[in-house]
Coordinates of N, CA and C in Angstrom, one line a residue:
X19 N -11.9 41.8 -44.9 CA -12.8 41.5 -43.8 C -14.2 41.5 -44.3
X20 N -14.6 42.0 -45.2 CA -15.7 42.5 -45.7 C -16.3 41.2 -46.4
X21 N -14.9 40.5 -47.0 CA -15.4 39.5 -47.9 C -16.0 38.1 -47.0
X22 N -15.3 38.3 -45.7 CA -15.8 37.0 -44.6 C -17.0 37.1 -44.4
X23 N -17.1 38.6 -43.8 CA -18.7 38.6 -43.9 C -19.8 38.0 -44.8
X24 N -19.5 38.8 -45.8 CA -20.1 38.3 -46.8 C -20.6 36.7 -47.5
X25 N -19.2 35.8 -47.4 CA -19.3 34.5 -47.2 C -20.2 33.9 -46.0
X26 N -20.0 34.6 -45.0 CA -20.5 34.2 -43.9 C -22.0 33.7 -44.2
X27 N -22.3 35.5 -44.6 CA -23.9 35.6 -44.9 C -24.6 34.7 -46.0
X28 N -23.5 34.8 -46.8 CA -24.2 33.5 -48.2 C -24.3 32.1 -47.6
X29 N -22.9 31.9 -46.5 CA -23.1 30.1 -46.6 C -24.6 30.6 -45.4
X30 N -24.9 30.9 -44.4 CA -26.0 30.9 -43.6 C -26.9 31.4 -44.1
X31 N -27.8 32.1 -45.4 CA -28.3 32.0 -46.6 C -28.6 30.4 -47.2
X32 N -27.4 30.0 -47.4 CA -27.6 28.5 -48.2 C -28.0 27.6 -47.2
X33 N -27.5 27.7 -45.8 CA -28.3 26.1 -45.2 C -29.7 26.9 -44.5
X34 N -30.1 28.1 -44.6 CA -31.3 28.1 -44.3 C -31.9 27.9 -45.8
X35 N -31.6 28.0 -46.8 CA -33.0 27.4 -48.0 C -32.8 26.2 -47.8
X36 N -31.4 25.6 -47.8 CA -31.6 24.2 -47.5 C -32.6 23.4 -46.6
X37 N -32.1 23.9 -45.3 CA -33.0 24.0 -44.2 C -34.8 23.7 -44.6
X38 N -35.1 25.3 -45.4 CA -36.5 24.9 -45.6 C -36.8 23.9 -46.6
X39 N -35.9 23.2 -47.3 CA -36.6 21.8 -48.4 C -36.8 20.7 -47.4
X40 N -36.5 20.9 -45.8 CA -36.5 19.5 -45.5 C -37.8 19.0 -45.2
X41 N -38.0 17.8 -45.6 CA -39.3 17.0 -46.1 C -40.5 17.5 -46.4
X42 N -40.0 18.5 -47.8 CA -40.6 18.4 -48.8 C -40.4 18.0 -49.8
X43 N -41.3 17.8 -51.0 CA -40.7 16.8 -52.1 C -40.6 17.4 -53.2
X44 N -38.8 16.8 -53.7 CA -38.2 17.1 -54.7 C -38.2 16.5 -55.6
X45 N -38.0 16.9 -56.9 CA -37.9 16.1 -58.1 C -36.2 16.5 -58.5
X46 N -35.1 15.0 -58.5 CA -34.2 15.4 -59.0 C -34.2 14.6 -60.3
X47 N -33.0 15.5 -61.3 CA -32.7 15.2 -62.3 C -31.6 14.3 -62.6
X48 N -30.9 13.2 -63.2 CA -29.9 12.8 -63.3 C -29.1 12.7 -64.9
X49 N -27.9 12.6 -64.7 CA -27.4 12.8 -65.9 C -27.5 10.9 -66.9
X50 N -28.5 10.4 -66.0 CA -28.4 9.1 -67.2 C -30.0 9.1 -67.5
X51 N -30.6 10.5 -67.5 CA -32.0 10.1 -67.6 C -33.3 10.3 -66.6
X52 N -33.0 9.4 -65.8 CA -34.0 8.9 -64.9 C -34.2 10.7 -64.0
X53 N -35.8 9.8 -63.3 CA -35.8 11.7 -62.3 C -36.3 11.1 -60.8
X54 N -36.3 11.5 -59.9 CA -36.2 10.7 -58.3 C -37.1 11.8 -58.0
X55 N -38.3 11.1 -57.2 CA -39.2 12.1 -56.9 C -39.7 11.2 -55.3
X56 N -38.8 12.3 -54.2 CA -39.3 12.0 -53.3 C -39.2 13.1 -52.1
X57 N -39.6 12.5 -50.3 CA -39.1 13.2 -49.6 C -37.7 14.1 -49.4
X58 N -37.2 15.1 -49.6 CA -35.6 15.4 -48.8 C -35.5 15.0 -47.3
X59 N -34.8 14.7 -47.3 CA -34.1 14.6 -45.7 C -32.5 14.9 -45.6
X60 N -31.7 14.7 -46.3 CA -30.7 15.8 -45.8 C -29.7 15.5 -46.8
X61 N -28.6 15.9 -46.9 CA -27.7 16.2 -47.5 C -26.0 16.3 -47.1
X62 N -24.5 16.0 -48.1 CA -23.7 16.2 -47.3 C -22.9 17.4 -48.0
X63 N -21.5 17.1 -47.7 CA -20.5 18.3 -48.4 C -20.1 17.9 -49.5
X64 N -20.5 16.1 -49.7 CA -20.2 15.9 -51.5 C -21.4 16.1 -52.1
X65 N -22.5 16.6 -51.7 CA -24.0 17.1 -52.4 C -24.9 15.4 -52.5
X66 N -24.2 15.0 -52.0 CA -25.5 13.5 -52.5 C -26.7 14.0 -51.6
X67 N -27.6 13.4 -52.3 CA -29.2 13.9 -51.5 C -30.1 12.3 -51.5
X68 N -30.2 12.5 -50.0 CA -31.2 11.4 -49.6 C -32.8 11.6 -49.0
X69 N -33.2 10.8 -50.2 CA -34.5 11.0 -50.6 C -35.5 9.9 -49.4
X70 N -36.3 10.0 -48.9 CA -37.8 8.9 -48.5 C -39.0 9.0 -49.8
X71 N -39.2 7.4 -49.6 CA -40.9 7.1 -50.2 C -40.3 7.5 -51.5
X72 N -39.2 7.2 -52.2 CA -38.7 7.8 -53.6 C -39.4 6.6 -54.2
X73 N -39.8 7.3 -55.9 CA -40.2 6.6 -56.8 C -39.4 7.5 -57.7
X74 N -39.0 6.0 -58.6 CA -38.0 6.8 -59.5 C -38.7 6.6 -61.1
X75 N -38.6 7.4 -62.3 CA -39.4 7.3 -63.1 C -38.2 7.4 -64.3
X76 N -38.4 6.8 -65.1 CA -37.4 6.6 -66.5 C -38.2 6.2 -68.0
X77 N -37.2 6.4 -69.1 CA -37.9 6.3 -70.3 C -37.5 4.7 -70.2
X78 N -39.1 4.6 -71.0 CA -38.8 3.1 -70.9 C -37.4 2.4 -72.3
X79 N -37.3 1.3 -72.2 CA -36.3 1.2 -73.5 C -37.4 0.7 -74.7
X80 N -36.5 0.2 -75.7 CA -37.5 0.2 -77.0 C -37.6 -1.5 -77.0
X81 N -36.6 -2.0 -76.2 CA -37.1 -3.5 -76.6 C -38.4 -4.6 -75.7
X82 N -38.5 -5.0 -75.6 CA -39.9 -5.6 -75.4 C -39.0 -6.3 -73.8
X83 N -40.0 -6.0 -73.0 CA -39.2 -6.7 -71.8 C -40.4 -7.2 -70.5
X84 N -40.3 -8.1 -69.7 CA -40.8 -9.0 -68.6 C -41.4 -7.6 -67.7
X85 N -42.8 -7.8 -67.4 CA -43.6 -6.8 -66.4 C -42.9 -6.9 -65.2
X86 N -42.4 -5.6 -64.5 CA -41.6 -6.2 -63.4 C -43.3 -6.5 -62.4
X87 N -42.5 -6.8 -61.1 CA -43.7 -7.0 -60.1 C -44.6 -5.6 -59.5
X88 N -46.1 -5.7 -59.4 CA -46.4 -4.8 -58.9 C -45.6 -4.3 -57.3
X89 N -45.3 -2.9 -57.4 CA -45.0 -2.3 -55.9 C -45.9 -1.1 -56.1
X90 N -45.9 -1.0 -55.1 CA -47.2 -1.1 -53.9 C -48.7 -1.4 -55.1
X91 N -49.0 -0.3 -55.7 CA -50.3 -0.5 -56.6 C -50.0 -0.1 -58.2
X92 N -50.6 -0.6 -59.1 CA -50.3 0.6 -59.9 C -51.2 1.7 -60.0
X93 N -52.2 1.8 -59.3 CA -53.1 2.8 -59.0 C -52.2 4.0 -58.9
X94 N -50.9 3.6 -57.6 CA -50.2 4.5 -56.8 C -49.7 4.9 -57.8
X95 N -48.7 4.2 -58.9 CA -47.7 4.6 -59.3 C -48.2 5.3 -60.6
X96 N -49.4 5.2 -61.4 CA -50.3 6.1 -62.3 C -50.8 7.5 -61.6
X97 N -51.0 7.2 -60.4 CA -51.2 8.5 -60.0 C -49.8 9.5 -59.4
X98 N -48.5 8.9 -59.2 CA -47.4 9.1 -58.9 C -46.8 9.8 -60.9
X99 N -47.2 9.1 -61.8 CA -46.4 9.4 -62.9 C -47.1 10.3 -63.1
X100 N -48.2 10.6 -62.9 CA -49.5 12.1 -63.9 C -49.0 13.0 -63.1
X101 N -48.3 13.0 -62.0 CA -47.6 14.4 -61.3 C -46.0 14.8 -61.7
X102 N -45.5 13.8 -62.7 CA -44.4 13.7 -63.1 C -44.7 14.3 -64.4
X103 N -45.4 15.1 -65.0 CA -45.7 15.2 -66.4 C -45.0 15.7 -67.2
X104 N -43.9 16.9 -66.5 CA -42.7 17.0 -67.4 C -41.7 15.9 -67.7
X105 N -41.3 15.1 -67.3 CA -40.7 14.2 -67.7 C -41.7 13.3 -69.0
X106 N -43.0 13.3 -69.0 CA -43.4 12.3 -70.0 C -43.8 13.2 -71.2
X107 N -43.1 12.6 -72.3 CA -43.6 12.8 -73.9 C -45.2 12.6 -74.2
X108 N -46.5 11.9 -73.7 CA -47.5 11.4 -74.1 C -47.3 10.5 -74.4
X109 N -46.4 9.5 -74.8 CA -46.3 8.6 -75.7 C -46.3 7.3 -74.6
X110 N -46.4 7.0 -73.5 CA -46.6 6.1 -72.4 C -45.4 5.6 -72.3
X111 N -44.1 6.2 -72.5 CA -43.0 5.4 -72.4 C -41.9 5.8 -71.5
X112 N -43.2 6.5 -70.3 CA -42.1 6.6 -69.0 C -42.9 5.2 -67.7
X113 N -41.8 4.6 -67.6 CA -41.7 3.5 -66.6 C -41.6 4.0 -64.8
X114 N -41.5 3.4 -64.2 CA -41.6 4.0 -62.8 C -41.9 2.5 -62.0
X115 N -41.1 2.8 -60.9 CA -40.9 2.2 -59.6 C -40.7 2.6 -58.0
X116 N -41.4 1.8 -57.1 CA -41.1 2.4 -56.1 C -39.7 2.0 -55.5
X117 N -39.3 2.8 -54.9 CA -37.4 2.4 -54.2 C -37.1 2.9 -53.0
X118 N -38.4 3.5 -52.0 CA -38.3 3.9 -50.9 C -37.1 5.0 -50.6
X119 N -36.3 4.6 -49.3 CA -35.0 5.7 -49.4 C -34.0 5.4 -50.3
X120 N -33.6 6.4 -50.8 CA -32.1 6.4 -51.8 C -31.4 7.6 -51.7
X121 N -30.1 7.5 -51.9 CA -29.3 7.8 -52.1 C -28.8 9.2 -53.5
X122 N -29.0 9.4 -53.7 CA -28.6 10.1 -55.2 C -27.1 10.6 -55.1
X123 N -26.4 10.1 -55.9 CA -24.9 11.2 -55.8 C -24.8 12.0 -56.4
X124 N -24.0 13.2 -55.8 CA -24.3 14.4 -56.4 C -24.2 14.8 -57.5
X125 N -22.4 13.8 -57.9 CA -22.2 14.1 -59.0 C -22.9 13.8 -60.4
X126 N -23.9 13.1 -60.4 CA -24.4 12.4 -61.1 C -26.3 13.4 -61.1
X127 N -26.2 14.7 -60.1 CA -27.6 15.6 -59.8 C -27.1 16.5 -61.4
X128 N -28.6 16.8 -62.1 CA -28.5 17.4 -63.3 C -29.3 18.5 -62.6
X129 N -30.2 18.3 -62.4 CA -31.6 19.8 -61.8 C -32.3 19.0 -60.4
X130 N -32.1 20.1 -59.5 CA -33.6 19.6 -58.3 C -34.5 20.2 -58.1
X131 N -35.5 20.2 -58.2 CA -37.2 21.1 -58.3 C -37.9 20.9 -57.0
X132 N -38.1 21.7 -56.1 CA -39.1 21.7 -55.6 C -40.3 21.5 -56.4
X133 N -41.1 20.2 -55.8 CA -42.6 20.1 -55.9 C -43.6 20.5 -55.5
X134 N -44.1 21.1 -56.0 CA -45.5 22.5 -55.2 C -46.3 22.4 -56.3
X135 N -47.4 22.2 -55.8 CA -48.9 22.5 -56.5 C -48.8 24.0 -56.8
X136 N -50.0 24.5 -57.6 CA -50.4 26.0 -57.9 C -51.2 26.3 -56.9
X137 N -51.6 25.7 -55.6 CA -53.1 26.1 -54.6 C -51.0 26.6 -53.3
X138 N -50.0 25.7 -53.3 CA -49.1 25.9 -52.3 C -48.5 27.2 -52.7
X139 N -48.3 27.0 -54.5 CA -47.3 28.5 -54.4 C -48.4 29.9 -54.3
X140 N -49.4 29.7 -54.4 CA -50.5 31.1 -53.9 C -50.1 31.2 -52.8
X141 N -50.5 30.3 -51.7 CA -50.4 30.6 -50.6 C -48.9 30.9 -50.1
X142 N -47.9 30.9 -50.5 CA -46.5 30.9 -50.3 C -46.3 32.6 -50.7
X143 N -47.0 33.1 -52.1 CA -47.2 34.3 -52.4 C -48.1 34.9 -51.5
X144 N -48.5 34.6 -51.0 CA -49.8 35.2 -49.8 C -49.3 36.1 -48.7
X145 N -48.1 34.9 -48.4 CA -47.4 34.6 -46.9 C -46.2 36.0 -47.1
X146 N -45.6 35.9 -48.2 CA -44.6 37.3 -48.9 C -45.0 38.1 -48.3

């Protein structure tokens, strides 16, 4: 009996953290590379997570290839990658596009990060 409880308390534990990611922005990881950095908005029982306003960022390849088209600026998307900075080497060979809502499947999720400035997680420690 003891152990229902317990379950109980973990799964209603897990959809309240769930709960608090919703739309705020995650950075997920995937197992071919690339990292999706957008809104959450919700999730199912096979884990896929659906992202808003996602821009997705990747290493570029090494062969020489056609500028895709600007989306939205590249203002946006230079200011979108310098917040991405763990994913980049220095070496300018992370690419990036915007893709609005998507999809991510789960089984294909390597890491998801909460994205938080150092001025949010003070104030988060404040709130403790």
């Amino acid at each position: 009996m003891e152990d229902s409880t317990d379950m109980k308390q973990s799964k209603a534990h897990a959809k309240a953290y769930l709960s608090s990611l919703l739309d705020k922005n995650l950075r997920i990881s995937t197992t071919d590379g690339r990292l999706f950095r957008g809104c959450f908005k919700c999730t199912d029982h096979d884990q896929n997570i659906v992202l808003s306003d996602t821009f997705e960022y990747r290493r570029r390849s090494s062969a020489p290839s056609e500028k895709a088209p600007e989306t939205p600026s590249d203002a946006t998307l230079s200011a979108e990658a310098q917040s991405i900075s763990a994913a980049d080497d220095g070496s300018g060979n992370i690419s990036s596009r915007y893709l609005g809502m998507v999809v991510v499947p789960g089984h294909h999720v390597v890491k998801m990060e909460l994205e938080e400035f150092a001025s949010q997680r003070a104030t988060r420690k404040l709130a403790v």
